[in-house]
Short mmCIF file of C-alpha atoms in Angstrom, two decimals:
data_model
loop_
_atom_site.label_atom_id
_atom_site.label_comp_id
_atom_site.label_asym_id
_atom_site.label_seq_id
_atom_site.Cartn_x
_atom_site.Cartn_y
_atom_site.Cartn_z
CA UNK A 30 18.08 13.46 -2.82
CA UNK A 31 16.84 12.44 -6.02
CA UNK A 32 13.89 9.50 -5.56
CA UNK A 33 13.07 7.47 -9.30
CA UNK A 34 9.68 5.79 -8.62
CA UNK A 35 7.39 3.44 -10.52
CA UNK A 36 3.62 3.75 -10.88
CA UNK A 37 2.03 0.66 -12.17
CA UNK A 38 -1.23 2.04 -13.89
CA UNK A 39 -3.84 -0.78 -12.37
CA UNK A 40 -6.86 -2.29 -13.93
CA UNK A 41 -7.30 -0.67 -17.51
CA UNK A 42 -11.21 -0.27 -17.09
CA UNK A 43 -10.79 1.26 -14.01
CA UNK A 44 -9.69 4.66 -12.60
CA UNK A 45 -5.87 3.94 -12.17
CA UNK A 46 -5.46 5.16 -15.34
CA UNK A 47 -7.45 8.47 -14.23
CA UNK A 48 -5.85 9.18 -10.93
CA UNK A 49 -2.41 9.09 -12.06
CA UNK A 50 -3.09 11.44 -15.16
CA UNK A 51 -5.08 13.98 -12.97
CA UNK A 52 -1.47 13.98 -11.01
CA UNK A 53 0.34 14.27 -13.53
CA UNK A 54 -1.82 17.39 -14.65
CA UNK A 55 -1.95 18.42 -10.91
CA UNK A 56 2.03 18.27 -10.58
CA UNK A 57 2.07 21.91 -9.95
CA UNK A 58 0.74 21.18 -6.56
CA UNK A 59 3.05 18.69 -5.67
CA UNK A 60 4.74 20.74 -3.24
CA UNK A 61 1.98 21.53 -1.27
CA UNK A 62 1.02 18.13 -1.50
CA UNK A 63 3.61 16.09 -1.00
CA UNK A 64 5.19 18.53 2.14
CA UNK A 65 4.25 16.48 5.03
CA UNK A 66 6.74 13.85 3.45
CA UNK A 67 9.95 15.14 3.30
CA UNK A 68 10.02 14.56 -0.44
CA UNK A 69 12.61 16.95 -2.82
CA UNK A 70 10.01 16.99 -5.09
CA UNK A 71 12.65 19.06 -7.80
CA UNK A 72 14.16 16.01 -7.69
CA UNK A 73 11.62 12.96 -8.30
CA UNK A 74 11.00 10.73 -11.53
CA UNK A 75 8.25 9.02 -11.68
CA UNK A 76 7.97 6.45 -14.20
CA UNK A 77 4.06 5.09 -15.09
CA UNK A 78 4.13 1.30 -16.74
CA UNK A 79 1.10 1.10 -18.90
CA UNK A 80 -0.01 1.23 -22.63
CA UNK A 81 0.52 4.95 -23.80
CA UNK A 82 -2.47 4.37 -26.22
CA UNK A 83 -4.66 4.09 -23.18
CA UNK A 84 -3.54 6.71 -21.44
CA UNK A 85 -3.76 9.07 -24.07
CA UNK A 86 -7.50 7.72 -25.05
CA UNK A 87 -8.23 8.41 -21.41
CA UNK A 88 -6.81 11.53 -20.81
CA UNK A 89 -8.53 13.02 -23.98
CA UNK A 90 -11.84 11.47 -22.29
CA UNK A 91 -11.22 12.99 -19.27
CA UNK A 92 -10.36 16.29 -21.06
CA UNK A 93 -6.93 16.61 -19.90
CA UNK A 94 -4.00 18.15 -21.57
CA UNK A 95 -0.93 15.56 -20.51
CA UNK A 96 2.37 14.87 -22.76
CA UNK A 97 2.33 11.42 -23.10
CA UNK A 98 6.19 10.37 -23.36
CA UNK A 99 6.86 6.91 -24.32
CA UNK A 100 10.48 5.89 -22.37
CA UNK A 101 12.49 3.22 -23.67
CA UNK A 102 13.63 0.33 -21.80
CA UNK A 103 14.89 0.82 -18.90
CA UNK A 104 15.60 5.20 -19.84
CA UNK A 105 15.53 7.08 -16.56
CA UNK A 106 12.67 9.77 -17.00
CA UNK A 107 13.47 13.82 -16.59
CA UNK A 108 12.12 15.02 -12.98
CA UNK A 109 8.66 15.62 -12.82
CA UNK A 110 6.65 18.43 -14.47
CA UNK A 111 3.38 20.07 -14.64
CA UNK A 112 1.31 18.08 -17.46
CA UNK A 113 3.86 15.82 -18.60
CA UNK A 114 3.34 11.34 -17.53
CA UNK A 115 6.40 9.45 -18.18
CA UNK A 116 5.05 6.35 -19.49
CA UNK A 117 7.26 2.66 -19.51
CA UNK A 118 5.26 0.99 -22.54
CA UNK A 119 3.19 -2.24 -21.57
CA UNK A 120 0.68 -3.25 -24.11
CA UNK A 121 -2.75 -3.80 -23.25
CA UNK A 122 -4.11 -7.44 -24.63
CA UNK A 123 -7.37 -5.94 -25.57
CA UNK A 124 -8.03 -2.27 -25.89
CA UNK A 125 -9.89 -1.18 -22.85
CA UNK A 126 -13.30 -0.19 -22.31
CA UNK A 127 -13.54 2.70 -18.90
CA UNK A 128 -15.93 0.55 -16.66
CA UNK A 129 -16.06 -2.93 -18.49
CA UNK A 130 -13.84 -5.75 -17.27
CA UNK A 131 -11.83 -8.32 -19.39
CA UNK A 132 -9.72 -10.98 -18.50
CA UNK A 133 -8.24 -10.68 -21.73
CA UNK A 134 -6.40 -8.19 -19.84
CA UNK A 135 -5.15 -9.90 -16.43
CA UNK A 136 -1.93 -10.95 -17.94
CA UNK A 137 -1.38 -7.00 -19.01
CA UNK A 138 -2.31 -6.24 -15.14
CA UNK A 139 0.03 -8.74 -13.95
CA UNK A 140 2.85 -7.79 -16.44
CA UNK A 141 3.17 -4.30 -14.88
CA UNK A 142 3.54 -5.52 -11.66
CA UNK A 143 6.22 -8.30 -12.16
CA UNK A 144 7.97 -4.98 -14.32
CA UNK A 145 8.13 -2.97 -11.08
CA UNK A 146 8.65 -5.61 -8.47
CA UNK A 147 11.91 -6.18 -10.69
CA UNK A 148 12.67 -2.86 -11.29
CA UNK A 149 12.57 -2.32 -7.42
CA UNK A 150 14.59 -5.33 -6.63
CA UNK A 151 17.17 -4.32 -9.25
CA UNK A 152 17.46 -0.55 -7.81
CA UNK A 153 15.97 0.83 -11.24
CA UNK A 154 13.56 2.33 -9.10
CA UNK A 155 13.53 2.86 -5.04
CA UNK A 156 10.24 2.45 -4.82
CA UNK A 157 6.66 1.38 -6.58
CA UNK A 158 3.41 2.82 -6.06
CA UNK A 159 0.38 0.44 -6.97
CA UNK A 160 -2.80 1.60 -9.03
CA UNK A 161 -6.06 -0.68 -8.08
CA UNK A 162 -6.30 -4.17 -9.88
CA UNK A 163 -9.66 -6.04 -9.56
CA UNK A 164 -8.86 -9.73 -8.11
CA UNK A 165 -12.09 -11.16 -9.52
CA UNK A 166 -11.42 -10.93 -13.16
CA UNK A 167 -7.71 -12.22 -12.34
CA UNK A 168 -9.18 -15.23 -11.15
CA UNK A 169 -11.60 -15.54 -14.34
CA UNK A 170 -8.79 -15.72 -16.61
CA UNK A 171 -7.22 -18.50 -14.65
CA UNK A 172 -5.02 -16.89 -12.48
CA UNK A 173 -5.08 -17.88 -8.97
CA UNK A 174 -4.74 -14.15 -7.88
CA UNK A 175 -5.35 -12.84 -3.69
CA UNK A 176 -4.02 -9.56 -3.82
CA UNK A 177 -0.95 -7.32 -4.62
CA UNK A 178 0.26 -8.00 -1.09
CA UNK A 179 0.28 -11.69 -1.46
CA UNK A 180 1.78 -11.26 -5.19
CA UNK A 181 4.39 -8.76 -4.31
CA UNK A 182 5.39 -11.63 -0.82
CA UNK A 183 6.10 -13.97 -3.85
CA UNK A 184 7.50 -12.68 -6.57
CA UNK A 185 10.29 -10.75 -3.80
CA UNK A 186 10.64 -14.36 -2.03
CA UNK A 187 9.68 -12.84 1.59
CA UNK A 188 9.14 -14.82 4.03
CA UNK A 189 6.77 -12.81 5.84
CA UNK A 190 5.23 -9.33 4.94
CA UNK A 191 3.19 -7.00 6.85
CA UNK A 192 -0.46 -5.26 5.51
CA UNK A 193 -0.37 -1.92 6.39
CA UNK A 194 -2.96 1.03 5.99
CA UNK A 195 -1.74 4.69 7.22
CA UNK A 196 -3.63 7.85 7.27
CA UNK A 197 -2.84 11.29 9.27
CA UNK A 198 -2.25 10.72 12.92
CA UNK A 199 -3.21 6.65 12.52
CA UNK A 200 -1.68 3.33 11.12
CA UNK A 201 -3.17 -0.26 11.21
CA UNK A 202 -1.14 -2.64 10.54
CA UNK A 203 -2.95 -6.57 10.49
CA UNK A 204 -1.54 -10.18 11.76
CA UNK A 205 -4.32 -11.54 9.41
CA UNK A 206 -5.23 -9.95 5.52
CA UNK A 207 -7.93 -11.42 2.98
CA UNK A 208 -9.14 -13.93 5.14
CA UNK A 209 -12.82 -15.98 5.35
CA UNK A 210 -13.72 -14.95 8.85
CA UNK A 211 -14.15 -18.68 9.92
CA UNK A 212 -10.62 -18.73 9.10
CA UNK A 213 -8.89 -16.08 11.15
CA UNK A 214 -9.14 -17.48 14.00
CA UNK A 215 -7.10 -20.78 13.42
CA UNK A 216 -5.08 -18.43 11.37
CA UNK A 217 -3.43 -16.55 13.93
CA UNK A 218 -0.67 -18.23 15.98
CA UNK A 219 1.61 -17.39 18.72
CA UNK A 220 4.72 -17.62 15.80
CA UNK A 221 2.48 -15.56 13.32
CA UNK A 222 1.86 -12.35 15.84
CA UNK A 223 5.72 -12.67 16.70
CA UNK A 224 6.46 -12.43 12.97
CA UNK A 225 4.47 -9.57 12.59
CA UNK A 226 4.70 -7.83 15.17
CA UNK A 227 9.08 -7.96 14.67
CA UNK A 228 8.21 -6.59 11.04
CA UNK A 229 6.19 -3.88 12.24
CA UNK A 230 8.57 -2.71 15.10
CA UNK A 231 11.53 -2.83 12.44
CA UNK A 232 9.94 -0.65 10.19
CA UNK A 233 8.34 1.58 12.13
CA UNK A 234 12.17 2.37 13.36
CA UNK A 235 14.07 2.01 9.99
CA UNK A 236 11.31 3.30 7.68
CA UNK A 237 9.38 6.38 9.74
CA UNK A 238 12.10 7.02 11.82
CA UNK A 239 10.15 6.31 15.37
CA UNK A 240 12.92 5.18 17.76
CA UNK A 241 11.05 3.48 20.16
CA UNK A 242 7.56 2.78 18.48
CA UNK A 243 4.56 2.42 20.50
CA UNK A 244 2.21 -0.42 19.33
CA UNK A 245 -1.32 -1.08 20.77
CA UNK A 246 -2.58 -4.51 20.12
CA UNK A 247 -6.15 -5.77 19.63
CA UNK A 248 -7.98 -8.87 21.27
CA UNK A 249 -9.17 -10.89 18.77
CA UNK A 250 -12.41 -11.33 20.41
CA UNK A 251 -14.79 -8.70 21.97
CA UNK A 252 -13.58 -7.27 25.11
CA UNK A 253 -10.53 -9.18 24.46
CA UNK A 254 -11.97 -12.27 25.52
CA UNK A 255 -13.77 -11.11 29.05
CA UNK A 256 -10.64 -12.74 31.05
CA UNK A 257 -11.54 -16.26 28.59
CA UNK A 258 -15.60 -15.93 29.06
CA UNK A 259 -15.55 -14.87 25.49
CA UNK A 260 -13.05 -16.50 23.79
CA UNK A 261 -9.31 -17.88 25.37
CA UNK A 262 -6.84 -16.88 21.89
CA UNK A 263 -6.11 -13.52 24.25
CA UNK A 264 -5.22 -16.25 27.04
CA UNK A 265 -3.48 -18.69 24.67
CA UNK A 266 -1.81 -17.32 21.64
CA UNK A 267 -1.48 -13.68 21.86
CA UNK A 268 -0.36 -12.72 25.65
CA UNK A 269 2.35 -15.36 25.20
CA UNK A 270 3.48 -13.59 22.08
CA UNK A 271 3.42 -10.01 23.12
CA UNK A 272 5.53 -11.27 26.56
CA UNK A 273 7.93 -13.08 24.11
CA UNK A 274 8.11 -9.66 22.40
CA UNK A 275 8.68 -7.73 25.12
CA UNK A 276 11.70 -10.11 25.98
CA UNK A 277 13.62 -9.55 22.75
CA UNK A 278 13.05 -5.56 23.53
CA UNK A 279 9.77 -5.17 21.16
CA UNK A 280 7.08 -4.04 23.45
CA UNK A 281 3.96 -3.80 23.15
CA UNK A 282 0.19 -2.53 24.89
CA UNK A 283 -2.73 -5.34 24.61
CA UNK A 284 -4.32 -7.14 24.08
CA UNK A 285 -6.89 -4.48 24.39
CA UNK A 286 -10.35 -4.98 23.22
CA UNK A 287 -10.49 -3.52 19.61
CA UNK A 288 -13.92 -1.38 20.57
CA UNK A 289 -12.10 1.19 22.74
CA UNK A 290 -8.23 0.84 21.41
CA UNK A 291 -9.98 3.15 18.67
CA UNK A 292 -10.47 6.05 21.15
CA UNK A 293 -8.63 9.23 20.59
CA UNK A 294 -7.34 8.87 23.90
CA UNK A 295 -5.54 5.32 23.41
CA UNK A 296 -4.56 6.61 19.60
CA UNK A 297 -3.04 9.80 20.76
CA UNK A 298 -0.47 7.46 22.70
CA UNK A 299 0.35 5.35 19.83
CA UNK A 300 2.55 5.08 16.82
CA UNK A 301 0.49 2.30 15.22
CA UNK A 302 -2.70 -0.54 16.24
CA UNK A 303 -1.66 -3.95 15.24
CA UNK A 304 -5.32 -5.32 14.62
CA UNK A 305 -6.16 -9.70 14.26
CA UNK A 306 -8.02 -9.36 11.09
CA UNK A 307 -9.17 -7.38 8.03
CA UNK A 308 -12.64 -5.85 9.16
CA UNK A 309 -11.48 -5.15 12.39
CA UNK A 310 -8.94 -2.71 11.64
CA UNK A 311 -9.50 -0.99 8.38
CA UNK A 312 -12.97 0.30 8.73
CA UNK A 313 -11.89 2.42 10.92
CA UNK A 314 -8.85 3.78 9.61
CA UNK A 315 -10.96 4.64 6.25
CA UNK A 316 -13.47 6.44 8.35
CA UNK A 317 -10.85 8.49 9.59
CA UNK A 318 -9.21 8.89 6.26
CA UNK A 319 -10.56 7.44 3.16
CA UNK A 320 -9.27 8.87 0.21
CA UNK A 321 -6.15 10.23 1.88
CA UNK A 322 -5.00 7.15 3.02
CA UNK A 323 -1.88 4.68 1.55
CA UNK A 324 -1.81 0.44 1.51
CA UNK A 325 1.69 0.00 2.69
CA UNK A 326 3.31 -3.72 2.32
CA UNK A 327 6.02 -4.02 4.95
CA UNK A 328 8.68 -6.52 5.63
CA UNK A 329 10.00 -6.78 1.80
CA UNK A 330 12.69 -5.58 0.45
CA UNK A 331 11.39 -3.25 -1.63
CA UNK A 332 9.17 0.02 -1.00
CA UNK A 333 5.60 -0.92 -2.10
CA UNK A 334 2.98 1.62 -1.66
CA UNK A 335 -0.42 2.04 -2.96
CA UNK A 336 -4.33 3.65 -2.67
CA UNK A 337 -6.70 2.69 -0.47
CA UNK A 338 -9.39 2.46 -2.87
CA UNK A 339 -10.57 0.27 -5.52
CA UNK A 340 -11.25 -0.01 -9.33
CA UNK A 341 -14.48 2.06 -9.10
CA UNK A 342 -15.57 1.19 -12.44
CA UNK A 343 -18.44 3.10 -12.60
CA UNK A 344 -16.50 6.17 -12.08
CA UNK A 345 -13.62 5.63 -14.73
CA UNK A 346 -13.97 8.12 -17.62
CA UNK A 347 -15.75 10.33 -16.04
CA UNK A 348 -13.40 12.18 -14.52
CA UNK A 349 -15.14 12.48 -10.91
CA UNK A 350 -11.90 9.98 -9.20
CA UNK A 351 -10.42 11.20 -6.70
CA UNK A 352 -6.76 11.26 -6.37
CA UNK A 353 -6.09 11.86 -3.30
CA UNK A 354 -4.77 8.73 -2.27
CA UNK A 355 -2.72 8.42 -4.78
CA UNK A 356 -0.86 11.98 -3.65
CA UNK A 357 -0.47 9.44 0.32
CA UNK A 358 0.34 7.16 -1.63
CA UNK A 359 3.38 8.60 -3.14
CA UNK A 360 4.19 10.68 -0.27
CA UNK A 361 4.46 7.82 1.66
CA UNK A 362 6.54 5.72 -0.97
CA UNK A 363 9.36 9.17 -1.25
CA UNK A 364 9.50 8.98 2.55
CA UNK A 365 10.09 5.19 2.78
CA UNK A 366 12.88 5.32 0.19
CA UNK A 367 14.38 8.02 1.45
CA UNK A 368 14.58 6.83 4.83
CA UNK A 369 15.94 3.75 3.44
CA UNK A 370 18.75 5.17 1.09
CA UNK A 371 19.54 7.39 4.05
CA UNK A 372 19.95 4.23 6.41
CA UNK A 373 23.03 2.55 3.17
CA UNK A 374 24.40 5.12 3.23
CA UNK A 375 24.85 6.09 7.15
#
């Protein structure tokens, strides 16, 4: 089955620029790397949207011998080989500097992204695969910018999407995402958990292939609320939402208190934790697998995939980025899209 993806290269000053060019010089490990998903990987284009310029400034700083091949618009890219980066031109604003942030460059960031998103939508590519952006100098040059997740919800006109974070043997999906914590709490509603948790029970069938998924839910409080001593949202808003679930033939384990759904024992039972709120969830799923784990936005109509790390300025350049997220993150992306094309076309 032959997959075209889209890479969009991240935050110029950053290591996006790195990781992808360290796969594309690693590309004779795909195999190996990429097994666990499934993915033909004789038969996968990748496409990169950035400025060649600055990926062939940084992959001569990182000491790396990659063909840079400029593609024209919209030219399908040969399948993937050792040492070459198939590169969708994009023109920086201001020529980067590795570690050294300028919003001169924000609309460049934001460029590559509304690229993909359209090139996913328009089945020029089945699926994109993010590089890190940094939100904060977004938002300096007068964007009003959350986060991909919240970008990628608007510019695909979804009503509701789904943050997702999945590692070997664990994924965390969250009714909440980049949240104040004073605000969590009034964010999370009986209708909001019932939206999620639909999205997450749909994909987990249509996109991994689990027929009848198994989702453990956390309390939003600790020890779930001690029966309403510690809190009454377990009481209130999310036991009459998991029952409602269960109704419509979605069900679901909790609330449990977040503190021991983590054990191995509860985990070993499950197909994914549904957690309230950012920091409740994600710490520990980047304990267990930081650096080989993949952001995953469900409940769009598009694949969207991407690493679970961020800019790390300080490391751009020198050529000590890992890429090992960004291998999850395409495996995961291939496995998506093929589920997907498999489910048209059944």
């Amino acid at each position: 089955m032959t997959l075209s993806l889209v890479i969009t290269a991240g935050e110029p000053a950053g290591i996006g620029p790195d990781v992808i060019l360290q796969l594309a010089s690693d590309w004779h490990q795909a195999e190996a790397k990429l097994a666990w998903s499934g993915a033909d990987i004789q038969q996968m284009r990748l496409t990169v949207l950035a400025d060649p310029a600055l990926m062939q400034r940084r992959a001569s700083q990182l000491g790396l011998t990659v063909d840079i091949v400029t593609l024209a618009d919209h030219e399908s890219p040969p399948v993937m080989r050792p040492g070459k980066l198939y590169v969708h031109p994009v023109s920086l604003y201001e020529q980067e500097t590795p570690g050294q942030l300028s919003p001169a460059n924000a609309g460049y960031v934001l460029k590559t992204l509304e690229i993909a998103t359209d090139g996913c939508l328009s089945g020029l590519w089945q699926a994109m695969v993010t590089a890190p952006v940094h939100k904060g100098v977004i938002n300096e040059a007068g964007v009003a910018f959350s986060g991909h997740t919240e970008f990628l919800q608007h510019r695909t006109a979804s009503e509701q999407v789904v943050m997702m974070l999945a590692t070997e043997g664990l994924r965390v999906a969250l009714v909440t995402t980049h949240l104040p914590l004073r605000a969590v709490a009034d964010a999370i509603t009986g209708e909001r958990i019932q939206q999620i948790g639909r999205i997450l029970y749909s994909s987990l069938q249509q996109d991994f292939a689990v027929e009848h998924p198994r989702i453990l839910v956390c309390g939003l409080n600790p020890h779930a609320g001690e029966d309403g001593h510690l809190g009454r949202e377990e009481i209130e808003v999310i036991n009459p939402a998991l029952q409602t679930l269960s109704e419509q033939g979605m069900p679901m384990t909790g609330p449990l208190p977040a503190d021991t759904l983590f054990a191995q024992h509860h985990l070993q039972h499950c197909d994914a934790a549904l957690a309230m709120y950012h920091d409740q969830g994600l710490p520990v799923l980047k304990h267990a697998g930081f650096g080989k784990a993949a952001n995953i936005t469900l409940g769009m109509p598009i694949v969207r995939t991407s690493v679970d790390h961020g800019t790390a300025l300080d490391l751009a350049g020198t050529g000590q980025a890992d890429d090992g997220s960004l291998w999850t993150a395409l495996g995961y992306a291939a496995l998506m899209a093929a589920a997907r094309q498999t489910n048209a076309n059944s």
